CSV table of C-alpha atoms in Angstrom, one decimal:
chain,number,residue,atom,x,y,z
A,26,MET,CA,-19.0,-21.1,-29.0
A,27,SER,CA,-16.6,-19.2,-30.7
A,28,GLU,CA,-16.4,-15.7,-28.4
A,29,TYR,CA,-13.3,-13.6,-26.6
A,30,ARG,CA,-13.1,-11.7,-24.4
A,31,LEU,CA,-10.4,-8.9,-24.9
A,32,TRP,CA,-9.2,-6.4,-23.4
A,33,PHE,CA,-11.1,-3.5,-25.7
A,34,GLY,CA,-14.0,-5.3,-26.1
A,35,ILE,CA,-16.1,-9.1,-27.0
A,36,VAL,CA,-14.6,-10.6,-30.4
A,37,LYS,CA,-17.4,-13.0,-31.7
A,38,ASN,CA,-17.1,-15.5,-34.7
A,39,GLY,CA,-14.7,-12.6,-35.8
A,40,LYS,CA,-16.4,-10.0,-35.4
A,41,ILE,CA,-15.5,-7.2,-32.7
A,42,THR,CA,-17.9,-5.5,-30.7
A,43,PRO,CA,-15.8,-3.0,-28.9
A,44,SER,CA,-16.6,-1.6,-24.6
A,45,ASP,CA,-17.4,1.9,-23.8
A,46,ASP,CA,-15.4,1.3,-20.9
A,47,PHE,CA,-11.6,0.0,-21.1
A,48,LYS,CA,-10.5,0.0,-18.2
A,49,LYS,CA,-14.1,-2.1,-17.6
A,50,SER,CA,-12.9,-4.8,-19.5
A,51,PHE,CA,-9.5,-4.8,-19.4
A,52,GLN,CA,-10.0,-5.9,-15.7
A,53,ASN,CA,-13.2,-8.5,-17.2
A,54,CYS,CA,-11.3,-10.2,-19.9
A,55,GLU,CA,-11.3,-13.6,-18.7
A,56,ASN,CA,-10.9,-17.0,-20.9
A,57,ALA,CA,-11.2,-20.1,-19.4
A,58,GLU,CA,-9.2,-21.1,-21.9
A,59,PRO,CA,-5.6,-19.8,-23.7
A,60,LEU,CA,-7.0,-17.6,-27.0
A,61,PRO,CA,-6.3,-19.2,-30.1
A,62,PHE,CA,-5.1,-16.3,-31.3
A,63,SER,CA,-3.2,-12.8,-29.9
A,64,PRO,CA,-5.3,-9.4,-28.7
A,65,SER,CA,-3.9,-7.5,-30.5
A,66,GLU,CA,-3.1,-9.8,-33.9
A,67,VAL,CA,-7.4,-8.7,-33.3
A,68,GLY,CA,-6.8,-5.4,-32.0
A,69,ILE,CA,-4.6,-3.9,-35.5
A,70,LYS,CA,-8.5,-4.0,-36.4
A,71,HIS,CA,-10.1,-1.9,-33.7
A,72,PHE,CA,-7.1,0.5,-33.6
A,73,GLY,CA,-6.3,1.1,-37.0
A,74,SER,CA,-2.1,-0.2,-36.9
A,75,LEU,CA,0.5,-1.8,-33.7
A,76,ASP,CA,1.6,1.6,-32.8
A,77,ALA,CA,-2.6,2.1,-32.2
A,78,TYR,CA,-3.2,-0.7,-30.5
A,79,PHE,CA,-0.3,-0.5,-27.7
A,80,SER,CA,0.3,3.6,-26.8
A,81,ALA,CA,-4.3,2.8,-26.0
A,82,LEU,CA,-4.0,-0.4,-24.0
A,83,ARG,CA,-0.9,1.1,-22.1
A,84,LYS,CA,-2.4,3.4,-21.9
A,85,VAL,CA,-5.9,2.0,-20.0
A,86,ALA,CA,-3.3,0.1,-18.4
A,87,ILE,CA,-1.4,2.5,-17.2
A,88,ASP,CA,-4.6,3.9,-15.3
A,89,VAL,CA,-6.5,1.0,-14.4
A,90,VAL,CA,-3.1,0.1,-12.4
A,91,LYS,CA,-2.9,3.6,-11.2
A,92,LYS,CA,-6.5,3.5,-10.0
A,93,ILE,CA,-5.7,0.0,-8.4
A,94,ILE,CA,-2.4,1.3,-6.1
A,95,GLU,CA,-4.2,4.1,-4.9
A,96,HIS,CA,-7.6,2.5,-4.0
A,97,GLU,CA,-5.0,-0.2,-2.1
A,98,LEU,CA,-2.6,2.1,-0.6
A,99,LYS,CA,-4.2,5.0,0.0
A,100,ARG,CA,-6.6,3.0,2.6
A,101,GLU,CA,-6.9,4.3,6.2
A,102,ASP,CA,-6.8,1.1,7.9
A,103,ARG,CA,-3.8,1.1,6.4
A,104,TYR,CA,-3.3,4.5,7.2
A,105,ALA,CA,-3.8,3.2,11.4
A,106,VAL,CA,-2.1,-0.1,10.6
A,107,LEU,CA,1.7,1.4,10.1
A,108,LEU,CA,1.1,4.2,13.0
A,109,LEU,CA,0.9,1.0,15.5
A,110,LYS,CA,3.4,-0.4,14.3
A,111,SER,CA,5.5,3.3,15.2
A,112,LEU,CA,4.2,3.7,18.6
A,113,ASP,CA,5.1,-0.4,18.9
A,114,GLU,CA,8.5,1.4,18.0
A,115,LEU,CA,8.1,4.4,20.0
A,116,ASN,CA,7.4,2.7,23.2
A,117,GLU,CA,10.6,0.5,22.8
A,118,THR,CA,12.6,3.4,22.4
A,119,ILE,CA,11.1,5.7,25.1
A,120,ASN,CA,11.6,3.2,27.6
A,121,LEU,CA,15.2,2.1,26.5
A,122,LEU,CA,16.2,5.8,26.5
A,123,GLU,CA,14.7,6.7,30.3
A,124,GLU,CA,16.7,3.2,31.5
A,125,LYS,CA,19.6,5.1,30.4
A,126,LEU,CA,18.6,8.4,31.4
A,127,ARG,CA,18.0,6.9,34.4
A,128,ASP,CA,21.4,5.7,34.4
A,129,LEU,CA,22.7,8.9,33.6
A,130,GLU,CA,21.1,10.5,36.6
A,131,GLU,CA,22.5,8.6,38.7
A,132,VAL,CA,26.1,9.6,37.9
A,133,LYS,CA,26.0,13.0,36.9
A,134,VAL,CA,23.1,15.5,36.2
A,135,SER,CA,25.0,17.6,33.9
A,136,GLU,CA,23.0,19.7,30.8
A,137,VAL,CA,23.4,16.8,28.4
A,138,THR,CA,21.4,15.0,30.3
A,139,GLU,CA,18.8,17.4,31.2
A,140,SER,CA,18.7,17.6,27.2
A,141,PHE,CA,17.9,13.9,27.3
A,142,ARG,CA,15.0,14.5,30.2
A,143,ASP,CA,13.3,17.0,27.9
A,144,ARG,CA,13.1,14.9,24.2
A,145,ILE,CA,12.3,11.9,26.3
A,146,ALA,CA,9.0,14.2,27.2
A,147,GLU,CA,8.6,15.5,23.7
A,148,LEU,CA,8.9,11.9,22.8
A,149,LYS,CA,6.0,10.8,25.3
A,150,ARG,CA,4.4,14.3,23.9
A,151,LEU,CA,4.7,12.7,20.7
A,152,ARG,CA,3.2,9.1,21.8
A,153,ARG,CA,0.1,10.5,23.0
A,154,ASP,CA,-0.8,12.8,19.5
A,155,VAL,CA,0.2,8.8,17.6
A,156,GLU,CA,-2.3,7.4,20.0
A,157,LYS,CA,-4.9,10.1,20.0
A,158,GLU,CA,-4.4,9.4,15.9
A,159,ILE,CA,-4.9,6.2,16.4
A,160,GLU,CA,-8.0,5.7,18.1
A,161,ALA,CA,-9.9,8.7,15.6
A,162,ILE,CA,-9.1,6.4,12.7
A,163,VAL,CA,-10.2,3.0,14.3
A,164,SER,CA,-12.9,4.7,15.8
A,165,LYS,CA,-13.9,6.2,11.9
A,166,ILE,CA,-13.0,2.8,9.7
A,167,ALA,CA,-14.3,-0.1,12.6
A,168,PRO,CA,-17.0,1.7,15.0
A,169,ASN,CA,-17.8,-1.8,15.9
A,170,LEU,CA,-14.8,-3.4,17.0
A,171,THR,CA,-14.0,0.0,18.7
A,172,GLU,CA,-17.3,-0.2,20.3
A,173,ILE,CA,-16.2,-4.2,21.8
A,174,VAL,CA,-12.5,-4.3,22.7
A,175,GLY,CA,-11.8,-0.6,21.8
A,176,ALA,CA,-9.4,1.5,19.7
A,177,VAL,CA,-6.1,0.0,20.8
A,178,ILE,CA,-6.9,-3.6,20.7
A,179,ALA,CA,-9.4,-3.1,17.5
A,180,ALA,CA,-6.2,-1.5,15.7
A,181,ARG,CA,-4.0,-4.6,17.4
A,182,LEU,CA,-6.1,-7.0,15.1
A,183,LEU,CA,-6.3,-5.3,11.8
A,184,GLU,CA,-2.4,-5.1,12.0
A,185,LYS,CA,-2.1,-8.9,12.8
A,186,ALA,CA,-4.7,-9.8,10.0
A,187,GLY,CA,-3.3,-7.3,7.4
A,188,SER,CA,-6.8,-5.8,6.5
A,189,LEU,CA,-10.1,-4.8,7.5
A,190,LYS,CA,-10.6,-6.6,4.3
A,191,ARG,CA,-8.8,-9.4,6.1
A,192,LEU,CA,-10.3,-9.3,9.1
A,193,ALA,CA,-14.0,-9.4,7.5
A,194,GLU,CA,-12.5,-12.4,5.6
A,195,MET,CA,-12.0,-14.6,8.9
A,196,PRO,CA,-13.6,-17.1,10.9
A,197,ALA,CA,-14.2,-16.2,14.6
A,198,SER,CA,-11.6,-19.2,15.8
A,199,ALA,CA,-8.8,-17.0,13.3
A,200,ILE,CA,-9.5,-13.9,15.4
A,201,GLN,CA,-9.9,-15.7,18.7
A,202,LEU,CA,-6.0,-16.8,18.4
A,203,LEU,CA,-4.6,-13.7,16.0
A,204,GLY,CA,-1.1,-12.4,18.3
A,205,ALA,CA,-1.2,-16.8,20.1
A,206,GLU,CA,0.2,-17.9,16.2
A,207,LYS,CA,3.6,-19.6,17.7
A,208,SER,CA,2.0,-20.9,21.0
A,209,LEU,CA,-0.8,-22.9,18.7
A,210,TYR,CA,1.8,-23.7,16.0
A,211,LYS,CA,4.2,-24.8,19.0
A,212,ALA,CA,0.8,-27.3,20.4
A,213,LEU,CA,0.1,-28.3,16.7
A,214,SER,CA,3.8,-29.6,16.4
A,215,ARG,CA,3.5,-31.4,19.4
A,216,MET,CA,0.2,-32.8,18.7
A,217,LYS,CA,1.6,-34.1,15.6
A,218,LYS,CA,4.5,-35.4,17.3
A,219,GLY,CA,2.1,-37.2,20.0
A,220,LYS,CA,2.6,-35.2,22.6
A,221,PRO,CA,0.9,-33.2,25.5
A,222,ALA,CA,-0.2,-30.6,23.4
A,223,LYS,CA,-1.8,-27.1,25.4
A,224,PHE,CA,-3.2,-25.1,22.8
A,225,PRO,CA,-4.0,-21.3,23.1
A,226,LYS,CA,-7.5,-19.6,24.1
A,227,HIS,CA,-6.8,-16.3,23.5
A,228,GLY,CA,-4.1,-14.2,21.8
A,229,VAL,CA,-4.6,-10.4,21.0
A,230,ILE,CA,-8.2,-10.5,22.8
A,231,PHE,CA,-6.5,-11.1,26.4
A,232,GLN,CA,-5.6,-8.0,26.4
A,233,HIS,CA,-9.6,-6.4,27.1
A,234,PRO,CA,-10.4,-6.9,30.7
A,235,PHE,CA,-13.1,-9.1,29.8
A,236,VAL,CA,-10.7,-12.2,29.1
A,237,ARG,CA,-7.7,-11.0,31.1
A,238,THR,CA,-9.6,-10.6,34.8
A,239,LEU,CA,-11.8,-13.4,34.3
A,240,PRO,CA,-10.4,-17.0,36.0
A,241,LYS,CA,-7.9,-19.2,33.6
A,242,ALA,CA,-11.1,-21.9,33.3
A,243,LYS,CA,-13.7,-19.5,32.1
A,244,ARG,CA,-11.5,-16.9,29.5
A,245,GLY,CA,-12.2,-20.0,27.2
A,246,LYS,CA,-15.0,-19.6,27.2
A,247,MET,CA,-14.8,-15.6,27.2
A,248,ALA,CA,-12.6,-15.0,24.2
A,249,ARG,CA,-14.7,-17.1,22.1
A,250,PHE,CA,-17.5,-15.4,22.4
A,251,MET,CA,-16.0,-11.8,22.0
A,252,ALA,CA,-14.3,-13.4,19.1
A,253,ALA,CA,-17.6,-14.6,17.3
A,254,LYS,CA,-18.5,-11.0,18.0
A,255,LEU,CA,-15.8,-9.4,16.4
A,256,ALA,CA,-16.6,-11.4,13.4
A,257,ILE,CA,-20.0,-10.6,12.8
A,258,ALA,CA,-18.3,-6.7,13.8
A,259,ALA,CA,-15.7,-6.4,11.7
A,260,ARG,CA,-17.8,-7.9,8.5
A,261,LEU,CA,-19.8,-5.1,9.5
A,262,ASP,CA,-17.9,-2.3,9.4
A,263,TYR,CA,-16.4,-3.8,6.5
A,264,PHE,CA,-19.3,-3.7,4.3
A,265,SER,CA,-21.8,-1.0,5.5
A,266,GLY,CA,-20.0,0.2,8.0
A,267,GLU,CA,-22.7,1.0,10.3
A,268,LEU,CA,-22.8,0.6,14.6
A,269,ASN,CA,-25.0,-2.1,15.4
A,270,GLU,CA,-24.6,-1.5,19.8
A,271,GLU,CA,-26.1,-4.9,20.5
A,272,LEU,CA,-23.0,-6.6,20.0
A,273,ALA,CA,-20.8,-4.7,22.4
A,274,GLU,CA,-23.9,-5.4,24.3
A,275,ALA,CA,-23.7,-9.0,24.2
A,276,VAL,CA,-20.6,-9.6,25.3
A,277,ARG,CA,-21.1,-7.4,28.2
A,278,LYS,CA,-23.7,-9.5,28.8
A,279,ARG,CA,-21.9,-12.4,28.7
A,280,TYR,CA,-19.0,-11.4,31.0
A,281,GLU,CA,-21.3,-10.0,34.2
A,282,GLN,CA,-22.5,-13.8,33.1
A,283,LEU,CA,-19.4,-15.7,33.7
A,284,ARG,CA,-17.6,-13.2,36.5
A,285,ARG,CA,-20.7,-14.7,39.2
B,15,MET,CA,37.2,3.4,-20.7
B,16,LYS,CA,36.2,0.0,-23.7
B,17,VAL,CA,33.2,-1.4,-24.9
B,18,LYS,CA,31.8,-4.5,-25.5
B,19,GLU,CA,28.6,-5.1,-26.9
B,20,VAL,CA,27.3,-8.6,-25.8
B,21,LEU,CA,23.4,-8.0,-27.0
B,22,HIS,CA,21.3,-6.0,-28.3
B,23,ASN,CA,22.0,-2.8,-25.6
B,24,VAL,CA,23.4,-4.7,-23.3
B,25,VAL,CA,27.3,-4.6,-22.9
B,26,LEU,CA,30.5,-4.4,-20.7
B,27,LEU,CA,32.5,-1.7,-20.0
B,28,ASP,CA,35.7,-1.5,-19.0
B,29,ARG,CA,36.9,0.6,-16.5
B,30,ASN,CA,40.3,-0.1,-15.6
B,31,GLY,CA,40.3,-3.7,-15.6
B,32,ARG,CA,37.2,-3.6,-13.7
B,33,LYS,CA,34.3,-4.9,-15.3
B,34,ILE,CA,31.1,-3.8,-15.6
B,35,LEU,CA,28.0,-4.8,-17.0
B,36,ALA,CA,24.8,-2.1,-18.2
B,37,THR,CA,22.7,-1.4,-20.8
B,38,LYS,CA,22.4,1.0,-23.3
B,39,SER,CA,19.8,3.2,-22.3
B,40,ARG,CA,19.0,7.1,-23.0
B,41,TYR,CA,17.0,6.8,-20.0
B,42,ALA,CA,17.6,8.3,-15.8
B,43,PRO,CA,18.6,5.4,-13.2
B,44,HIS,CA,15.7,4.4,-12.2
B,45,TYR,CA,17.2,2.7,-8.9
B,46,GLY,CA,20.3,4.2,-7.6
B,47,GLU,CA,22.3,2.2,-10.1
B,48,LYS,CA,25.2,4.7,-12.5
B,49,LYS,CA,25.2,6.1,-15.5
B,50,TYR,CA,28.8,6.1,-17.7
B,51,GLY,CA,27.8,8.5,-20.2
B,52,GLU,CA,24.8,6.8,-21.9
B,53,PHE,CA,25.1,3.8,-19.9
B,54,ARG,CA,23.1,2.5,-17.3
B,55,GLU,CA,25.2,-0.2,-15.3
B,56,TRP,CA,23.4,-2.8,-14.5
B,57,MET,CA,23.9,-4.9,-10.6
B,58,ALA,CA,24.3,-8.5,-11.0
B,59,SER,CA,23.1,-8.0,-7.1
B,60,ARG,CA,19.7,-6.8,-7.9
B,61,SER,CA,18.8,-8.3,-10.9
B,62,LYS,CA,18.8,-11.9,-11.4
B,63,LEU,CA,19.7,-11.8,-15.0
B,64,ALA,CA,22.5,-9.1,-15.2
B,65,ALA,CA,23.7,-12.1,-13.1
B,66,LEU,CA,23.4,-14.9,-15.2
B,67,ILE,CA,25.1,-13.0,-17.8
B,68,LEU,CA,27.6,-12.1,-15.9
B,69,LYS,CA,28.0,-15.4,-15.5
B,70,GLU,CA,28.6,-15.4,-19.3
B,71,TYR,CA,25.2,-17.5,-19.7
B,72,VAL,CA,24.3,-14.9,-22.7
B,73,PRO,CA,19.8,-15.7,-23.5
B,74,GLU,CA,19.8,-14.4,-26.8
B,75,ILE,CA,17.0,-12.1,-26.4
B,76,LYS,CA,16.0,-9.8,-29.4
B,77,GLU,CA,14.8,-6.2,-29.7
B,78,ASP,CA,11.8,-7.1,-31.4
B,79,TRP,CA,10.9,-9.6,-29.6
B,80,LYS,CA,7.7,-10.2,-26.3
B,81,ILE,CA,8.3,-11.1,-23.2
B,82,LEU,CA,5.8,-12.3,-20.2
B,83,TYR,CA,7.8,-10.7,-17.3
B,84,LEU,CA,6.0,-12.1,-14.1
B,85,GLY,CA,7.0,-10.7,-10.8
B,86,ALA,CA,7.5,-7.3,-11.9
B,87,ALA,CA,8.1,-6.1,-8.1
B,88,SER,CA,9.7,-2.7,-8.0
B,89,GLY,CA,10.6,-2.6,-11.6
B,90,THR,CA,14.9,-2.5,-11.4
B,91,THR,CA,15.5,-5.6,-14.2
B,92,VAL,CA,12.2,-4.7,-16.2
B,93,SER,CA,13.6,-1.1,-16.8
B,94,HIS,CA,16.6,-3.3,-17.5
B,95,PHE,CA,14.5,-5.6,-20.3
B,96,ALA,CA,13.4,-2.8,-21.7
B,97,ASP,CA,15.9,-1.3,-22.8
B,98,ILE,CA,17.0,-4.4,-24.2
B,99,VAL,CA,13.3,-5.2,-26.3
B,100,GLU,CA,13.4,-1.4,-27.5
B,101,LYS,CA,10.9,-2.7,-30.1
B,102,GLY,CA,9.0,-4.8,-28.7
B,103,VAL,CA,6.7,-5.1,-25.8
B,104,ILE,CA,7.5,-6.3,-22.6
B,105,PHE,CA,3.7,-7.2,-20.7
B,106,ALA,CA,4.8,-7.0,-16.4
B,107,VAL,CA,2.5,-8.9,-14.1
B,108,GLU,CA,3.1,-8.3,-10.6
B,109,TYR,CA,0.7,-9.3,-7.2
B,110,SER,CA,1.7,-6.5,-5.1
B,111,ALA,CA,0.7,-3.1,-5.0
B,112,LYS,CA,3.1,-1.9,-2.7
B,113,PRO,CA,6.2,-2.4,-5.1
B,114,PHE,CA,3.9,-1.9,-8.2
B,115,SER,CA,4.0,2.3,-7.4
B,116,LYS,CA,8.3,2.9,-7.8
B,117,PHE,CA,6.8,0.1,-11.1
B,118,LEU,CA,4.0,2.7,-12.4
B,119,GLU,CA,7.1,5.3,-12.4
B,120,LEU,CA,9.0,3.1,-14.6
B,121,ALA,CA,6.5,2.0,-16.8
B,122,MET,CA,5.5,6.0,-18.1
B,123,GLU,CA,9.0,6.6,-18.4
B,124,ARG,CA,8.8,3.7,-21.7
B,125,LYS,CA,6.4,3.3,-24.2
B,126,ASN,CA,7.3,-0.1,-24.5
B,127,ILE,CA,5.9,-1.5,-21.0
B,128,ILE,CA,2.8,-2.8,-19.8
B,129,PRO,CA,1.2,-2.4,-16.3
B,130,ILE,CA,-0.8,-5.7,-14.9
B,131,LEU,CA,-1.6,-6.0,-11.5
B,132,ALA,CA,-2.8,-9.6,-11.0
B,133,ASN,CA,-2.1,-12.9,-9.4
B,134,ALA,CA,0.1,-14.6,-11.9
B,135,LEU,CA,-1.1,-17.9,-10.8
B,136,GLN,CA,-4.1,-17.2,-12.8
B,137,PRO,CA,-2.9,-15.8,-16.2
B,138,TRP,CA,-6.9,-16.6,-17.7
B,139,LYS,CA,-7.8,-13.6,-15.1
B,140,TYR,CA,-5.6,-11.2,-17.7
B,141,SER,CA,-5.8,-13.8,-21.2
B,142,GLY,CA,-7.3,-11.0,-23.2
B,143,ILE,CA,-4.9,-8.3,-22.7
B,144,VAL,CA,-1.6,-10.4,-23.1
B,145,ASP,CA,-0.2,-11.4,-26.6
B,146,LYS,CA,0.9,-14.5,-27.6
B,147,VAL,CA,4.9,-14.1,-26.0
B,148,ASP,CA,8.5,-15.2,-27.3
B,149,MET,CA,9.7,-15.3,-23.6
B,150,ILE,CA,8.6,-15.9,-19.8
B,151,TYR,CA,11.1,-14.0,-17.9
B,152,GLN,CA,9.7,-15.6,-14.0
B,153,ASP,CA,11.4,-14.4,-10.7
B,154,VAL,CA,8.7,-14.7,-8.5
B,155,ALA,CA,10.2,-16.5,-5.0
B,156,HIS,CA,6.6,-18.3,-4.7
B,157,PRO,CA,6.7,-22.1,-3.3
B,158,GLU,CA,4.4,-23.0,-6.1
B,159,GLN,CA,6.5,-21.1,-8.9
B,160,VAL,CA,6.9,-24.1,-11.6
B,161,GLU,CA,3.2,-24.3,-11.8
B,162,ILE,CA,2.8,-20.4,-12.4
B,163,PHE,CA,4.7,-21.2,-14.9
B,164,GLU,CA,3.5,-24.3,-16.7
B,165,ARG,CA,0.0,-22.5,-16.4
B,166,ASN,CA,0.8,-19.1,-18.3
B,167,ALA,CA,3.5,-20.7,-21.0
B,168,ASP,CA,0.2,-23.2,-21.5
B,169,PHE,CA,-1.6,-19.5,-22.2
B,170,PHE,CA,0.5,-17.7,-23.5
B,171,LEU,CA,4.0,-19.2,-25.3
B,172,LYS,CA,4.5,-19.1,-28.6
B,173,LYS,CA,5.8,-22.7,-30.4
B,174,ARG,CA,9.6,-22.5,-29.8
B,175,GLY,CA,9.4,-19.6,-27.4
B,176,GLU,CA,11.3,-20.0,-24.7
B,177,GLY,CA,11.5,-19.3,-21.1
B,178,LEU,CA,13.8,-18.0,-18.5
B,179,ILE,CA,12.9,-19.1,-14.6
B,180,MET,CA,15.1,-18.0,-11.7
B,181,VAL,CA,14.5,-20.5,-8.9
B,182,LYS,CA,14.6,-19.7,-5.8
B,183,ALA,CA,15.6,-23.1,-3.7
B,184,ARG,CA,15.0,-21.4,0.3
B,185,SER,CA,10.8,-20.2,-1.2
B,186,ILE,CA,9.7,-23.7,-2.4
B,187,ASP,CA,11.1,-25.8,-0.1
B,188,SER,CA,13.2,-23.8,3.3
B,189,THR,CA,13.8,-27.6,4.3
B,190,ALA,CA,15.2,-29.7,1.3
B,191,GLU,CA,18.6,-29.4,0.5
B,192,PRO,CA,18.9,-26.5,-2.1
B,193,LYS,CA,20.6,-29.6,-4.8
B,194,GLU,CA,17.5,-31.6,-4.1
B,195,VAL,CA,15.2,-28.6,-5.0
B,196,PHE,CA,16.8,-28.1,-8.3
B,197,THR,CA,16.7,-31.1,-9.7
B,198,ARG,CA,13.4,-32.1,-8.8
B,199,VAL,CA,12.3,-28.3,-10.9
B,200,LYS,CA,14.6,-29.2,-13.1
B,201,GLN,CA,12.8,-32.9,-13.7
B,202,ARG,CA,8.9,-31.3,-13.9
B,203,LEU,CA,10.6,-28.6,-16.5
B,204,LYS,CA,11.8,-31.2,-19.0
B,205,SER,CA,8.1,-33.3,-18.9
B,206,LYS,CA,6.8,-30.1,-20.8
B,207,PHE,CA,10.0,-28.2,-22.6
B,208,ARG,CA,13.4,-28.4,-23.4
B,209,VAL,CA,16.3,-27.5,-21.0
B,210,LEU,CA,18.3,-25.6,-22.5
B,211,ALA,CA,20.8,-24.3,-19.6
B,212,VAL,CA,20.2,-24.8,-15.6
B,213,ILE,CA,23.4,-22.1,-14.3
B,214,ASP,CA,24.4,-21.1,-10.8
B,215,LEU,CA,23.9,-17.7,-10.0
B,216,GLU,CA,26.6,-18.0,-7.0
B,217,PRO,CA,28.5,-15.9,-5.7
B,218,TYR,CA,25.8,-13.0,-7.2
B,219,HIS,CA,22.4,-15.1,-5.0
B,220,LYS,CA,22.5,-17.2,-2.8
B,221,ASP,CA,20.8,-20.6,-3.8
B,222,HIS,CA,19.5,-19.1,-7.0
B,223,VAL,CA,19.5,-21.2,-10.1
B,224,ALA,CA,18.8,-19.6,-14.3
B,225,ILE,CA,16.8,-22.1,-15.8
B,226,HIS,CA,16.7,-21.9,-19.5
B,227,ILE,CA,13.7,-23.9,-21.1
B,228,GLN,CA,12.7,-23.8,-25.1
B,229,ARG,CA,8.6,-25.1,-26.0
């Protein structure tokens, strides 16, 4: 009856059974109800003194946090998403600079203008490198998503979802509208007010030629189907990581069907 | 330089007429704050507790208190808290891993901080770690922040233990008037606790109040 899970073991009827792995028990010390005592009151018996208790607890806590942070922050999907964000910035910068360069060249071609042009070319090389890196990472961590929509759109989906885990937990209907949040909420608020509303059919996945090249009336069907397969793909990528070629094949077939 | 102690290890420095809040600390700066001799400047714009003290409301935090700190983030305020409760313990809870990596540096430096990476909405998950505490300090900018506070108080706050709740109106309800939000929060807290004070944190933090309660 009176059994309590503490970070260093289990207390039952006042008796301590210490855990053999503190890091594990630290992360698994859930109690449905508040404890009628403080963990340190029991811990002092086991560790000898309050100082020894807190220094042991502190050490375990720090080790656990370190491990979790490492796991959370050093993930490759984060790397890919951050790269993609930098790529967007690069694109914008290159476009802006090129525009200014053209203006400059019309007025005067000077040494500065030349070096301006060189720098932009350098940025473009950097852009290619970043793109290549994104492709390499995404096709490694999300082979199924990449097979269906290509690395860039797959990375974009990861960015919108936040992580591969989050994407894997999403229903297909949400994946279908990733990146179309603005128009979705606009439609929802119009509907609430009783006005006629147009719901979006696709977000990021519109960029894929299979959706984009179809006539308007068929895009929704294609987007829905593609999103359904992407949902399965994301789960495969997150949980197993093995490539299942049937998914991409099914999407292609559906496209052929709709194109006719 | 004139030094006036307002709380254990917390001082008001007077440097040629400029008032500076600081804590006595033998540690190096944590977030780029200035050091004046043995004192670390405590910037009101970075920490709501500093703002509260500069508004001349000084909660009597004892040097041996156990504190449960919800929303530790990168540890700006916690670093000063750790100077105050130098003989106590701070259980610092934070949900997001990213700022916590900065926090980890602090936890490794100080002996009186127990870092916990968990969702403060689920206190039962860390119920086997945290002691009964003398104070719960909360700064979480979450729409459910009052609920979070109550749940944690149920689990960990001693009888007659105190709470400091930094309420951000904009994150509870961005459409309502801040005043209305504060009244609502105060009413809700009143049903369970004794509300000792409600202090507006203007001009240091806009649309924020600090609520001091006792169980």
